[in-house]
Short mmCIF file of C-alpha atoms in Angstrom, two decimals:
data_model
loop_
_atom_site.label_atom_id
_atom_site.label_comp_id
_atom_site.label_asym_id
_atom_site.label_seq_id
_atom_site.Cartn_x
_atom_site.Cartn_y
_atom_site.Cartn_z
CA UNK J 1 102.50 98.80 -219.39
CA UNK J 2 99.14 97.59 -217.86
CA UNK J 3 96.39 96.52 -220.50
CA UNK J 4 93.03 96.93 -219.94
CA UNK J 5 90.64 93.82 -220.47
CA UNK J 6 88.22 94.67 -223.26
CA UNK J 7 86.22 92.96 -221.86
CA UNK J 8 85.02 94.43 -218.80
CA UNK J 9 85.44 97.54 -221.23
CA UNK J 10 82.46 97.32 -222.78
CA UNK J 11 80.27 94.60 -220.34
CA UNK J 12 77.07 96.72 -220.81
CA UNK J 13 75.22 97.22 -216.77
CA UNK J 14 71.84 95.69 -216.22
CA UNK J 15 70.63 99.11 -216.88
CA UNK J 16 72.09 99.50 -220.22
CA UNK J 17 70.31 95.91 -221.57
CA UNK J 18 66.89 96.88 -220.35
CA UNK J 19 66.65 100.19 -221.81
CA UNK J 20 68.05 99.13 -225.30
CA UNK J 21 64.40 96.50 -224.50
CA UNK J 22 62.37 99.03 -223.80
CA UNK J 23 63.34 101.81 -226.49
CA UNK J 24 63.09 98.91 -228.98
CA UNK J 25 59.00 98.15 -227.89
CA UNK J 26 58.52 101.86 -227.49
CA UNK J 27 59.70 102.21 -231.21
CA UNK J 28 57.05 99.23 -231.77
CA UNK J 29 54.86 100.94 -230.02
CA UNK J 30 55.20 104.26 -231.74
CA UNK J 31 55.46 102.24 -235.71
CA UNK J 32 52.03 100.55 -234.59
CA UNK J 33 49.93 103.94 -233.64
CA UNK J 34 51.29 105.65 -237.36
CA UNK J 35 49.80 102.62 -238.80
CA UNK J 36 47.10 102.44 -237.19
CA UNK J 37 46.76 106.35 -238.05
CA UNK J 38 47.82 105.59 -241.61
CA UNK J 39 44.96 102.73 -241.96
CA UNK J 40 42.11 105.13 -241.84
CA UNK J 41 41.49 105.14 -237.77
CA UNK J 42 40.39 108.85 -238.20
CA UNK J 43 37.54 107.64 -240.17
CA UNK J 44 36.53 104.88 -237.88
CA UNK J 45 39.22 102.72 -237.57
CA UNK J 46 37.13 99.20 -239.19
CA UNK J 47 38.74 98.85 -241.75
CA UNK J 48 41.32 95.47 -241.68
CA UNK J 49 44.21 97.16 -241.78
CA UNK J 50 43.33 99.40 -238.98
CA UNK J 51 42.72 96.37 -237.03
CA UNK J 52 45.80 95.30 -237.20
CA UNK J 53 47.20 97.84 -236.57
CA UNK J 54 45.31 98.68 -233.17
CA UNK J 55 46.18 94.79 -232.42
CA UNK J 56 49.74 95.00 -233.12
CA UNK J 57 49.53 98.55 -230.88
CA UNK J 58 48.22 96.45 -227.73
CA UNK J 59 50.44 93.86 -227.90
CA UNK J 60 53.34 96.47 -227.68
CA UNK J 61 51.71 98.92 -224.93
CA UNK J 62 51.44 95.08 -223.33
CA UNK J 63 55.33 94.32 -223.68
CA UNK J 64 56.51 97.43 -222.03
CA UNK J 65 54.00 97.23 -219.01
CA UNK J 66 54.90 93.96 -218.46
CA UNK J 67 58.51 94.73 -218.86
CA UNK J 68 58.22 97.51 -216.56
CA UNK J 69 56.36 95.33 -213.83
CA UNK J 70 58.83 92.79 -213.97
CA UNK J 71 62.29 94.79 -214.02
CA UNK J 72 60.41 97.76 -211.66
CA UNK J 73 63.54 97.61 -209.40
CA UNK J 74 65.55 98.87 -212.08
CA UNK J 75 63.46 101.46 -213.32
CA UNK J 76 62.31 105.03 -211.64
CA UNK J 77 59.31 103.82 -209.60
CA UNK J 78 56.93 106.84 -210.39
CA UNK J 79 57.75 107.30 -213.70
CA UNK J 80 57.11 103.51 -214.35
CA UNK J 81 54.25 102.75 -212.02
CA UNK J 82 52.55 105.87 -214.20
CA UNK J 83 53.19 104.78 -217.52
CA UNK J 84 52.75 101.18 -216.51
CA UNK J 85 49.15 102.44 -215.96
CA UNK J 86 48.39 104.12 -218.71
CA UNK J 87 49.27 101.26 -220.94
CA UNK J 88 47.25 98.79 -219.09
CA UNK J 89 44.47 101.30 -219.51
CA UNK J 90 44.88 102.20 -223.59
CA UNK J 91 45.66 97.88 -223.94
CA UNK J 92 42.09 97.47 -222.07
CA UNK J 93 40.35 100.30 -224.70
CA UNK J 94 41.69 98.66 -227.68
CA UNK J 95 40.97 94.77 -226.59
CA UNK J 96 36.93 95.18 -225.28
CA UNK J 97 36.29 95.60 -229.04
CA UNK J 98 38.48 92.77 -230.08
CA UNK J 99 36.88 90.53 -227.56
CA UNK J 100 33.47 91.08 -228.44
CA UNK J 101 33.51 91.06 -231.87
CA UNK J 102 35.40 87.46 -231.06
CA UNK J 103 32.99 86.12 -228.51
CA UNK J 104 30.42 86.82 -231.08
CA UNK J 105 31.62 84.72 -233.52
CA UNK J 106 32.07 82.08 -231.19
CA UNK J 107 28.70 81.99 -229.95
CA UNK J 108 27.16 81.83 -233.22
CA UNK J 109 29.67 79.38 -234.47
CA UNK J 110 28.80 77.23 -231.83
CA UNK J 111 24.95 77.39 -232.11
CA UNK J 112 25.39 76.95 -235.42
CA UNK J 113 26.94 73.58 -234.27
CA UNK J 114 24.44 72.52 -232.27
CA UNK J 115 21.77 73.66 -234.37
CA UNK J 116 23.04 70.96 -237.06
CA UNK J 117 24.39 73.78 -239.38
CA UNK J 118 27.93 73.86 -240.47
CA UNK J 119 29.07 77.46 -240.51
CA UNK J 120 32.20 78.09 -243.24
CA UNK J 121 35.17 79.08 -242.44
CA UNK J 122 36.96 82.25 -241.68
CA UNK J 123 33.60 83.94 -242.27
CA UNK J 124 33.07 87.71 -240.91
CA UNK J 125 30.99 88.05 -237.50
CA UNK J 126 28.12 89.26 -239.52
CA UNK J 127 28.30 86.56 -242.18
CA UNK J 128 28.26 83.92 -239.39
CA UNK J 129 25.33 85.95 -238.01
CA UNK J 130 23.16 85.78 -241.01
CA UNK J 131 23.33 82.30 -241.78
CA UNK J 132 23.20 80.60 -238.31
CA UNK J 133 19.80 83.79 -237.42
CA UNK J 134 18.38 82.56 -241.29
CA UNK J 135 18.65 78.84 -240.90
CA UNK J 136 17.43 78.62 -237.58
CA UNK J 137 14.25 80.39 -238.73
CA UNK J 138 14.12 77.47 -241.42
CA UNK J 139 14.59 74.87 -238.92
CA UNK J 140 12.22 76.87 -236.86
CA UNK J 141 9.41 77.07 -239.54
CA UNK J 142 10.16 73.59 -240.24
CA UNK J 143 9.40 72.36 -236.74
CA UNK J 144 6.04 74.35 -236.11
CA UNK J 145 5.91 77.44 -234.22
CA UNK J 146 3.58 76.05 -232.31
CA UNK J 147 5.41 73.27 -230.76
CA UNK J 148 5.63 72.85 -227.15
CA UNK J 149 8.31 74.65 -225.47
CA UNK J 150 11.05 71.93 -224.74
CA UNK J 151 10.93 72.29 -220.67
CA UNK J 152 9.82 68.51 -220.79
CA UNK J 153 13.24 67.61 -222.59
CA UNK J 154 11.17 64.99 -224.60
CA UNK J 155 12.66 66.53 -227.56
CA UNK J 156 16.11 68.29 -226.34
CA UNK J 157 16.33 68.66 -230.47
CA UNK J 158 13.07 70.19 -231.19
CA UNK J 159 14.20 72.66 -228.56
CA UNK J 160 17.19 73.54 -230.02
CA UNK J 161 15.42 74.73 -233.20
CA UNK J 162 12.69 76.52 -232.00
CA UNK J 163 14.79 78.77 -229.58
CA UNK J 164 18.17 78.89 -232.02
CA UNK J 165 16.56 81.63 -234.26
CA UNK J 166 16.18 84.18 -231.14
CA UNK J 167 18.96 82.91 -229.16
CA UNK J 168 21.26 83.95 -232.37
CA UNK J 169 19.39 87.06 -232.55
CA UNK J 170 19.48 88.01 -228.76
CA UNK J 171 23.35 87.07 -228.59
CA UNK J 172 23.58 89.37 -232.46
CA UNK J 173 21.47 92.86 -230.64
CA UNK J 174 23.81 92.59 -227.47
CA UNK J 175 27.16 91.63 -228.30
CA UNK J 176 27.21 93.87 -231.59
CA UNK J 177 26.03 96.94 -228.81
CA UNK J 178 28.65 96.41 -226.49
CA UNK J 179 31.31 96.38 -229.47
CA UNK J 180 29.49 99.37 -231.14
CA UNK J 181 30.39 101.12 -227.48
CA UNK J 182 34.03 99.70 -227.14
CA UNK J 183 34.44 101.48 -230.65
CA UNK J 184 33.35 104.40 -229.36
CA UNK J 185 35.36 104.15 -226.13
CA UNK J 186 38.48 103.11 -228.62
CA UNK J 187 37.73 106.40 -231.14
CA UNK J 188 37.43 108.86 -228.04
CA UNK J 189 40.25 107.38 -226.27
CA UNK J 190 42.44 107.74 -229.11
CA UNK J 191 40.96 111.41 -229.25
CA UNK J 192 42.25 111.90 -225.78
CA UNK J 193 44.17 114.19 -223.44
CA UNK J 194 45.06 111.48 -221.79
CA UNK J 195 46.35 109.28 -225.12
CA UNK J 196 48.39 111.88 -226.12
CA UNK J 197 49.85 112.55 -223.01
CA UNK J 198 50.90 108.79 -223.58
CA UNK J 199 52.11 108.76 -227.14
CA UNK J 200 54.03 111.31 -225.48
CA UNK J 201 55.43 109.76 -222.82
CA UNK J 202 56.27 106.68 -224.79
CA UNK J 203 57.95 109.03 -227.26
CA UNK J 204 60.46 110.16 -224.77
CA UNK J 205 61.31 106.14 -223.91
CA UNK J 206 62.48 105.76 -227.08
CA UNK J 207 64.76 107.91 -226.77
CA UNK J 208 65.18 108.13 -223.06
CA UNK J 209 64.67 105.35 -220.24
CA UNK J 210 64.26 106.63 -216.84
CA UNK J 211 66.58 104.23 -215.21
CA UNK J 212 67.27 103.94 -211.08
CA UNK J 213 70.47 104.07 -209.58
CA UNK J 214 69.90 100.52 -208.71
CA UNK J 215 70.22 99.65 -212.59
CA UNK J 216 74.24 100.45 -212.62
CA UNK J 217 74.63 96.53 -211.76
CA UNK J 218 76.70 93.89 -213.71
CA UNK J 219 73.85 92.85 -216.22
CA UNK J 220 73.77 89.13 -214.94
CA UNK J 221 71.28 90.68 -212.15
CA UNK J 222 68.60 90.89 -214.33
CA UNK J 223 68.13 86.79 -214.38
CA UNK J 224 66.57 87.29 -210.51
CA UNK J 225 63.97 89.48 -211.29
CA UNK J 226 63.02 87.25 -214.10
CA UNK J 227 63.32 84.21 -211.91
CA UNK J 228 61.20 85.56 -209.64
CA UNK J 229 58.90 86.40 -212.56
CA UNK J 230 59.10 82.77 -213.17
CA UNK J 231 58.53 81.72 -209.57
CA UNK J 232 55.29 83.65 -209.20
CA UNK J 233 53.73 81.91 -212.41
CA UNK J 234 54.95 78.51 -211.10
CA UNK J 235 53.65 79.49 -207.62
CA UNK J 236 49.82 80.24 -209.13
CA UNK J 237 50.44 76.59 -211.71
CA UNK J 238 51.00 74.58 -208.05
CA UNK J 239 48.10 76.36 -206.79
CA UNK J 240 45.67 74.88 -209.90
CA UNK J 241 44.13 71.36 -209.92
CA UNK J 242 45.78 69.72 -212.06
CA UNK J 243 45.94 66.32 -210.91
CA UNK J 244 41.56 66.82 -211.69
CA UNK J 245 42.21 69.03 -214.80
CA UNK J 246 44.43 65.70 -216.16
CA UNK J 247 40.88 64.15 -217.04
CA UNK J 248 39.74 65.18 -219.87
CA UNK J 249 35.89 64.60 -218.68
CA UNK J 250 35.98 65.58 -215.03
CA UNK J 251 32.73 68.02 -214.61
CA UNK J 252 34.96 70.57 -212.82
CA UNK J 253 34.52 73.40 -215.38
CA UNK J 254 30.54 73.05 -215.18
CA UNK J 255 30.62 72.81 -211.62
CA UNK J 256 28.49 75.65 -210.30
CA UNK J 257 29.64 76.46 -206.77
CA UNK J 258 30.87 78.89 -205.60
CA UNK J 259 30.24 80.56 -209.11
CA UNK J 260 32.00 80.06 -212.83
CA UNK J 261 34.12 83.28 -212.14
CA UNK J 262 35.38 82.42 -208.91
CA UNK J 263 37.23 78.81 -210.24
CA UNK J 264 38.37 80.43 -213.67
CA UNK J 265 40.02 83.46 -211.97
CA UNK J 266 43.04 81.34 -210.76
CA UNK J 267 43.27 80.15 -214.45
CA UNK J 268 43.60 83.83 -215.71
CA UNK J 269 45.64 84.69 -213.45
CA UNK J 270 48.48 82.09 -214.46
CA UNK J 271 47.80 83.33 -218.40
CA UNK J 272 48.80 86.46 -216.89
CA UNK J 273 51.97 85.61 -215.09
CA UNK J 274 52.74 83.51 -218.02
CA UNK J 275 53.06 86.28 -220.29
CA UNK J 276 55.12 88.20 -217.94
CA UNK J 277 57.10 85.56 -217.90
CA UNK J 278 57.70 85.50 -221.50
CA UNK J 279 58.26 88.98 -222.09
CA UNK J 280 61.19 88.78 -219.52
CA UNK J 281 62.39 85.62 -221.10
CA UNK J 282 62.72 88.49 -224.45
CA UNK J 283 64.77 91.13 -221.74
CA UNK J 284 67.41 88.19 -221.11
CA UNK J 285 67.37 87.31 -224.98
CA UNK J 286 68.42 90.55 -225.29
CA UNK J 287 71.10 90.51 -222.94
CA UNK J 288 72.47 87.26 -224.55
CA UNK J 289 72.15 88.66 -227.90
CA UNK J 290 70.06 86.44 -229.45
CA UNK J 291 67.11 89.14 -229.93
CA UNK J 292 64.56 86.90 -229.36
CA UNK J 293 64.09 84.12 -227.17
CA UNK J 294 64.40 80.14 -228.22
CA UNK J 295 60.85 79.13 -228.58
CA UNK J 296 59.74 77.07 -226.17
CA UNK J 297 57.06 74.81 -227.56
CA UNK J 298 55.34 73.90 -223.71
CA UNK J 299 55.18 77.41 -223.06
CA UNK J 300 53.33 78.48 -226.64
CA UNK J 301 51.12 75.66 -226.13
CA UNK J 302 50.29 76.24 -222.81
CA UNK J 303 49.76 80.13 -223.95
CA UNK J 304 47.23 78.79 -226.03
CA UNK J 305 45.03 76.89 -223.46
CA UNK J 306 44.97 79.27 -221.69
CA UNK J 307 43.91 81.66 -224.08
CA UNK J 308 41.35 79.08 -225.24
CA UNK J 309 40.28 78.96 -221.84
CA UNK J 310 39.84 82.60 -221.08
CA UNK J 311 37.58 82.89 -224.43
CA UNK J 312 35.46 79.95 -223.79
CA UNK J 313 34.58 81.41 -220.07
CA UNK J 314 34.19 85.22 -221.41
CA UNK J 315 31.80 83.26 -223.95
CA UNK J 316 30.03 81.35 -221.36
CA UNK J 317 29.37 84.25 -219.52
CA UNK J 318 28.05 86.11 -222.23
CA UNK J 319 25.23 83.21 -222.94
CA UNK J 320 24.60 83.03 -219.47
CA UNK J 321 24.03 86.83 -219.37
CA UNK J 322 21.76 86.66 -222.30
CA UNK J 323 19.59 83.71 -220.80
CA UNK J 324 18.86 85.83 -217.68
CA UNK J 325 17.19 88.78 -220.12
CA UNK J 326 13.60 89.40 -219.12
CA UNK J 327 10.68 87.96 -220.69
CA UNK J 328 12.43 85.66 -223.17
CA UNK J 329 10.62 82.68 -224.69
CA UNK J 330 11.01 79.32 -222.80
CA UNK J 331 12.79 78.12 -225.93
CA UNK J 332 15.09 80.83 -225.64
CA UNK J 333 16.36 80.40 -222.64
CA UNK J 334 16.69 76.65 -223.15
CA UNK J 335 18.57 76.86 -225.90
CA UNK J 336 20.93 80.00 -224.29
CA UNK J 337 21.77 77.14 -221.59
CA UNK J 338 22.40 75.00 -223.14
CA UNK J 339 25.24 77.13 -225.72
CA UNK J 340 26.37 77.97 -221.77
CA UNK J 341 26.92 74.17 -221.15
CA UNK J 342 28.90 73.73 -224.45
CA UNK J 343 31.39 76.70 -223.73
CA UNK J 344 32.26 75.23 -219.99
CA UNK J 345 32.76 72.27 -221.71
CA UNK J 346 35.14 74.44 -223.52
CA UNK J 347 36.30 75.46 -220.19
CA UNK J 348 36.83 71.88 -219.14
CA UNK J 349 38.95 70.95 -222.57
CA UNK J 350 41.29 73.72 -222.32
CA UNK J 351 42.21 72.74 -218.97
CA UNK J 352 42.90 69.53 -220.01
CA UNK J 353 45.15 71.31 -222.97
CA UNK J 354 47.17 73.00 -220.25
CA UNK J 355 47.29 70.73 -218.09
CA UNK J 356 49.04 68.27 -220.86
CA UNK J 357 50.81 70.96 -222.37
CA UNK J 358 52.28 71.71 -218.90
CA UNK J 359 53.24 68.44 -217.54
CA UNK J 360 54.93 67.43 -220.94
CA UNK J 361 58.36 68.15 -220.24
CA UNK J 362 58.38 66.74 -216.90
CA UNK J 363 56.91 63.46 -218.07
CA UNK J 364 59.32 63.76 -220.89
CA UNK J 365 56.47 63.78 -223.82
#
């Protein structure tokens, strides 16, 4: 009598693998929002917990775009290229708050650095606020308000005080607007049609994955959608200068032509493919059954360069946008430029983080 091999008895299909993924970050997705419902978001949603809860909610809604971008071929194309929209828009709602708050903080942080005060740590937005707005009044008092404004340079530190008090107070009024309107955006999203409609849809993947006839494949076919995953982030990595970035004081991130934005968008572009490429690295864990992918130290450290990176230039940006308000006080805008040089310096140093964080395996470091 013929026996059958147990083995090709219960060898799952490609499809099978990636919607075990996907109901798995759809349950994530769905714990995160009755957290984040549980933590008071009703109410406002500022309290810590709800926070976390509406970070923890992103980084899901993240996962299962990026898993459906990557592994489209095995998925139904509408239903995916819909959803897969939706989540990039709720993961863009949620993170404008985030990212102002953060920019905030690292604004004053660093005037409060080159102001000569020494900010403590793991201090609130606000707090930060307070003391770098209230010492740079003292340093202000202290060095005359009726100094000359620093254009001459002949006192690059006299400048710095006089124009730290309303620089901090400039950056305070419009980075604390535009998160008082991303928490507005956030509360009415959340209020939504449209959210719902989500919640709804991602509902019905955890218990249901629209999968294409395509997916009924031996599951070692999903390693070429994830190489080629792969091969576009190494693709954009060739395309960066890296042989310049490898200096750790090369003037590239201050250089001003064609325009800041135009030589950083390369860089965010390869922090995007990079996560992509991780979150199919976590499909394939799957499939080998290890739940997780082996953590790969170059790619978590090159992760955070680039993260680094994509802060410091928001940041920069965000100075640079203050220094061109109207009618601002000479010392003001002095002082705004020169908290613009210091975060494309930023620029320049995470670079040089990626750049070595990159290169370390080939070199064998």
């Amino acid at each position: 009598m013929a026996h059958r091999n147990p083995d090709l008895a219960v060898q799952p299909s490609a499809g099978d693998v990636l919607a075990a993924h996907l109901r798995g970050r759809a349950t994530d997705f769905l714990r995160s929002l009755r957290l984040h419902r549980e933590a008071g978001a009703g109410a406002g949603g500022t309290t810590a917990p709800a926070r976390a809860a509406a970070v923890h909610l992103r980084r899901s809604a993240r996962r299962i775009g990026g898993t459906l971008h990557t592994f489209r071929p095995l998925l139904d194309h509408d239903w995916s290229d819909e959803l897969r929209t939706e989540l990039a828009w709720l993961s863009g709602t949620l993170a404008r708050e985030h990212a102002h708050g953060d920019r905030l903080e690292r604004l004053l942080g660093a005037l409060a650095r080159l102001s000569g005060e020494a900010a403590a740590p793991a201090a609130a937005p606000g707090a930060v606020a307070g003391r770098t707005v209230a010492g740079a009044r003292r340093a202000t008092r202290t060095a005359g308000a009726t100094a000359p404004p620093p254009a001459s340079a002949a006192d690059p530190a006299k400048g710095l005080a006089l124009g730290s008090a309303r620089a901090a107070a400039l950056l305070e009024r419009q980075l604390t607007l535009a998160r008082t309107r991303a928490h507005s955006a956030g509360l009415d999203a959340f209020g939504s049609a449209r959210f719902h409609a989500l919640a709804d849809n991602v509902a019905v993947l955890a218990s249901d994955v629209p999968l294409a006839p395509a997916a009924r494949v031996p599951v070692d076919l999903l390693h070429p959608l994830a190489a080629e995953a792969e091969a576009r982030l190494l693709d954009a990595v060739r395309a960066l200068p890296l042989l310049t970035a490898g200096h750790p004081y090369n003037a590239q991130g201050l250089a001003a032509a064609p325009s800041p934005r135009a030589q950083d968008d390369p860089w965010h572009r390869v922090r995007q493919l990079l996560r992509l490429h991780r979150y199919a690295r976590e499909v394939l864990a799957r499939q080998d059954g290890a739940g997780h992918p082996a953590e790969d130290t170059r790619l978590l450290h090159a992760g955070e360069a680039l993260d680094r990176h994509r802060d410091a230039s928001e940041a920069a940006e965000a100075a640079a946008t203050a220094a061109g308000t109207p009618r601002i006080a000479p010392t003001t805008a002095y002082v705004l430029g020169v908290l613009h040089a210091d975060q494309r310096h930023e620029v320049e140093a995470a670079r040089y983080a990626f750049q070595r964080a990159w290169t370390r395996e080939v070199t064998g470091g």
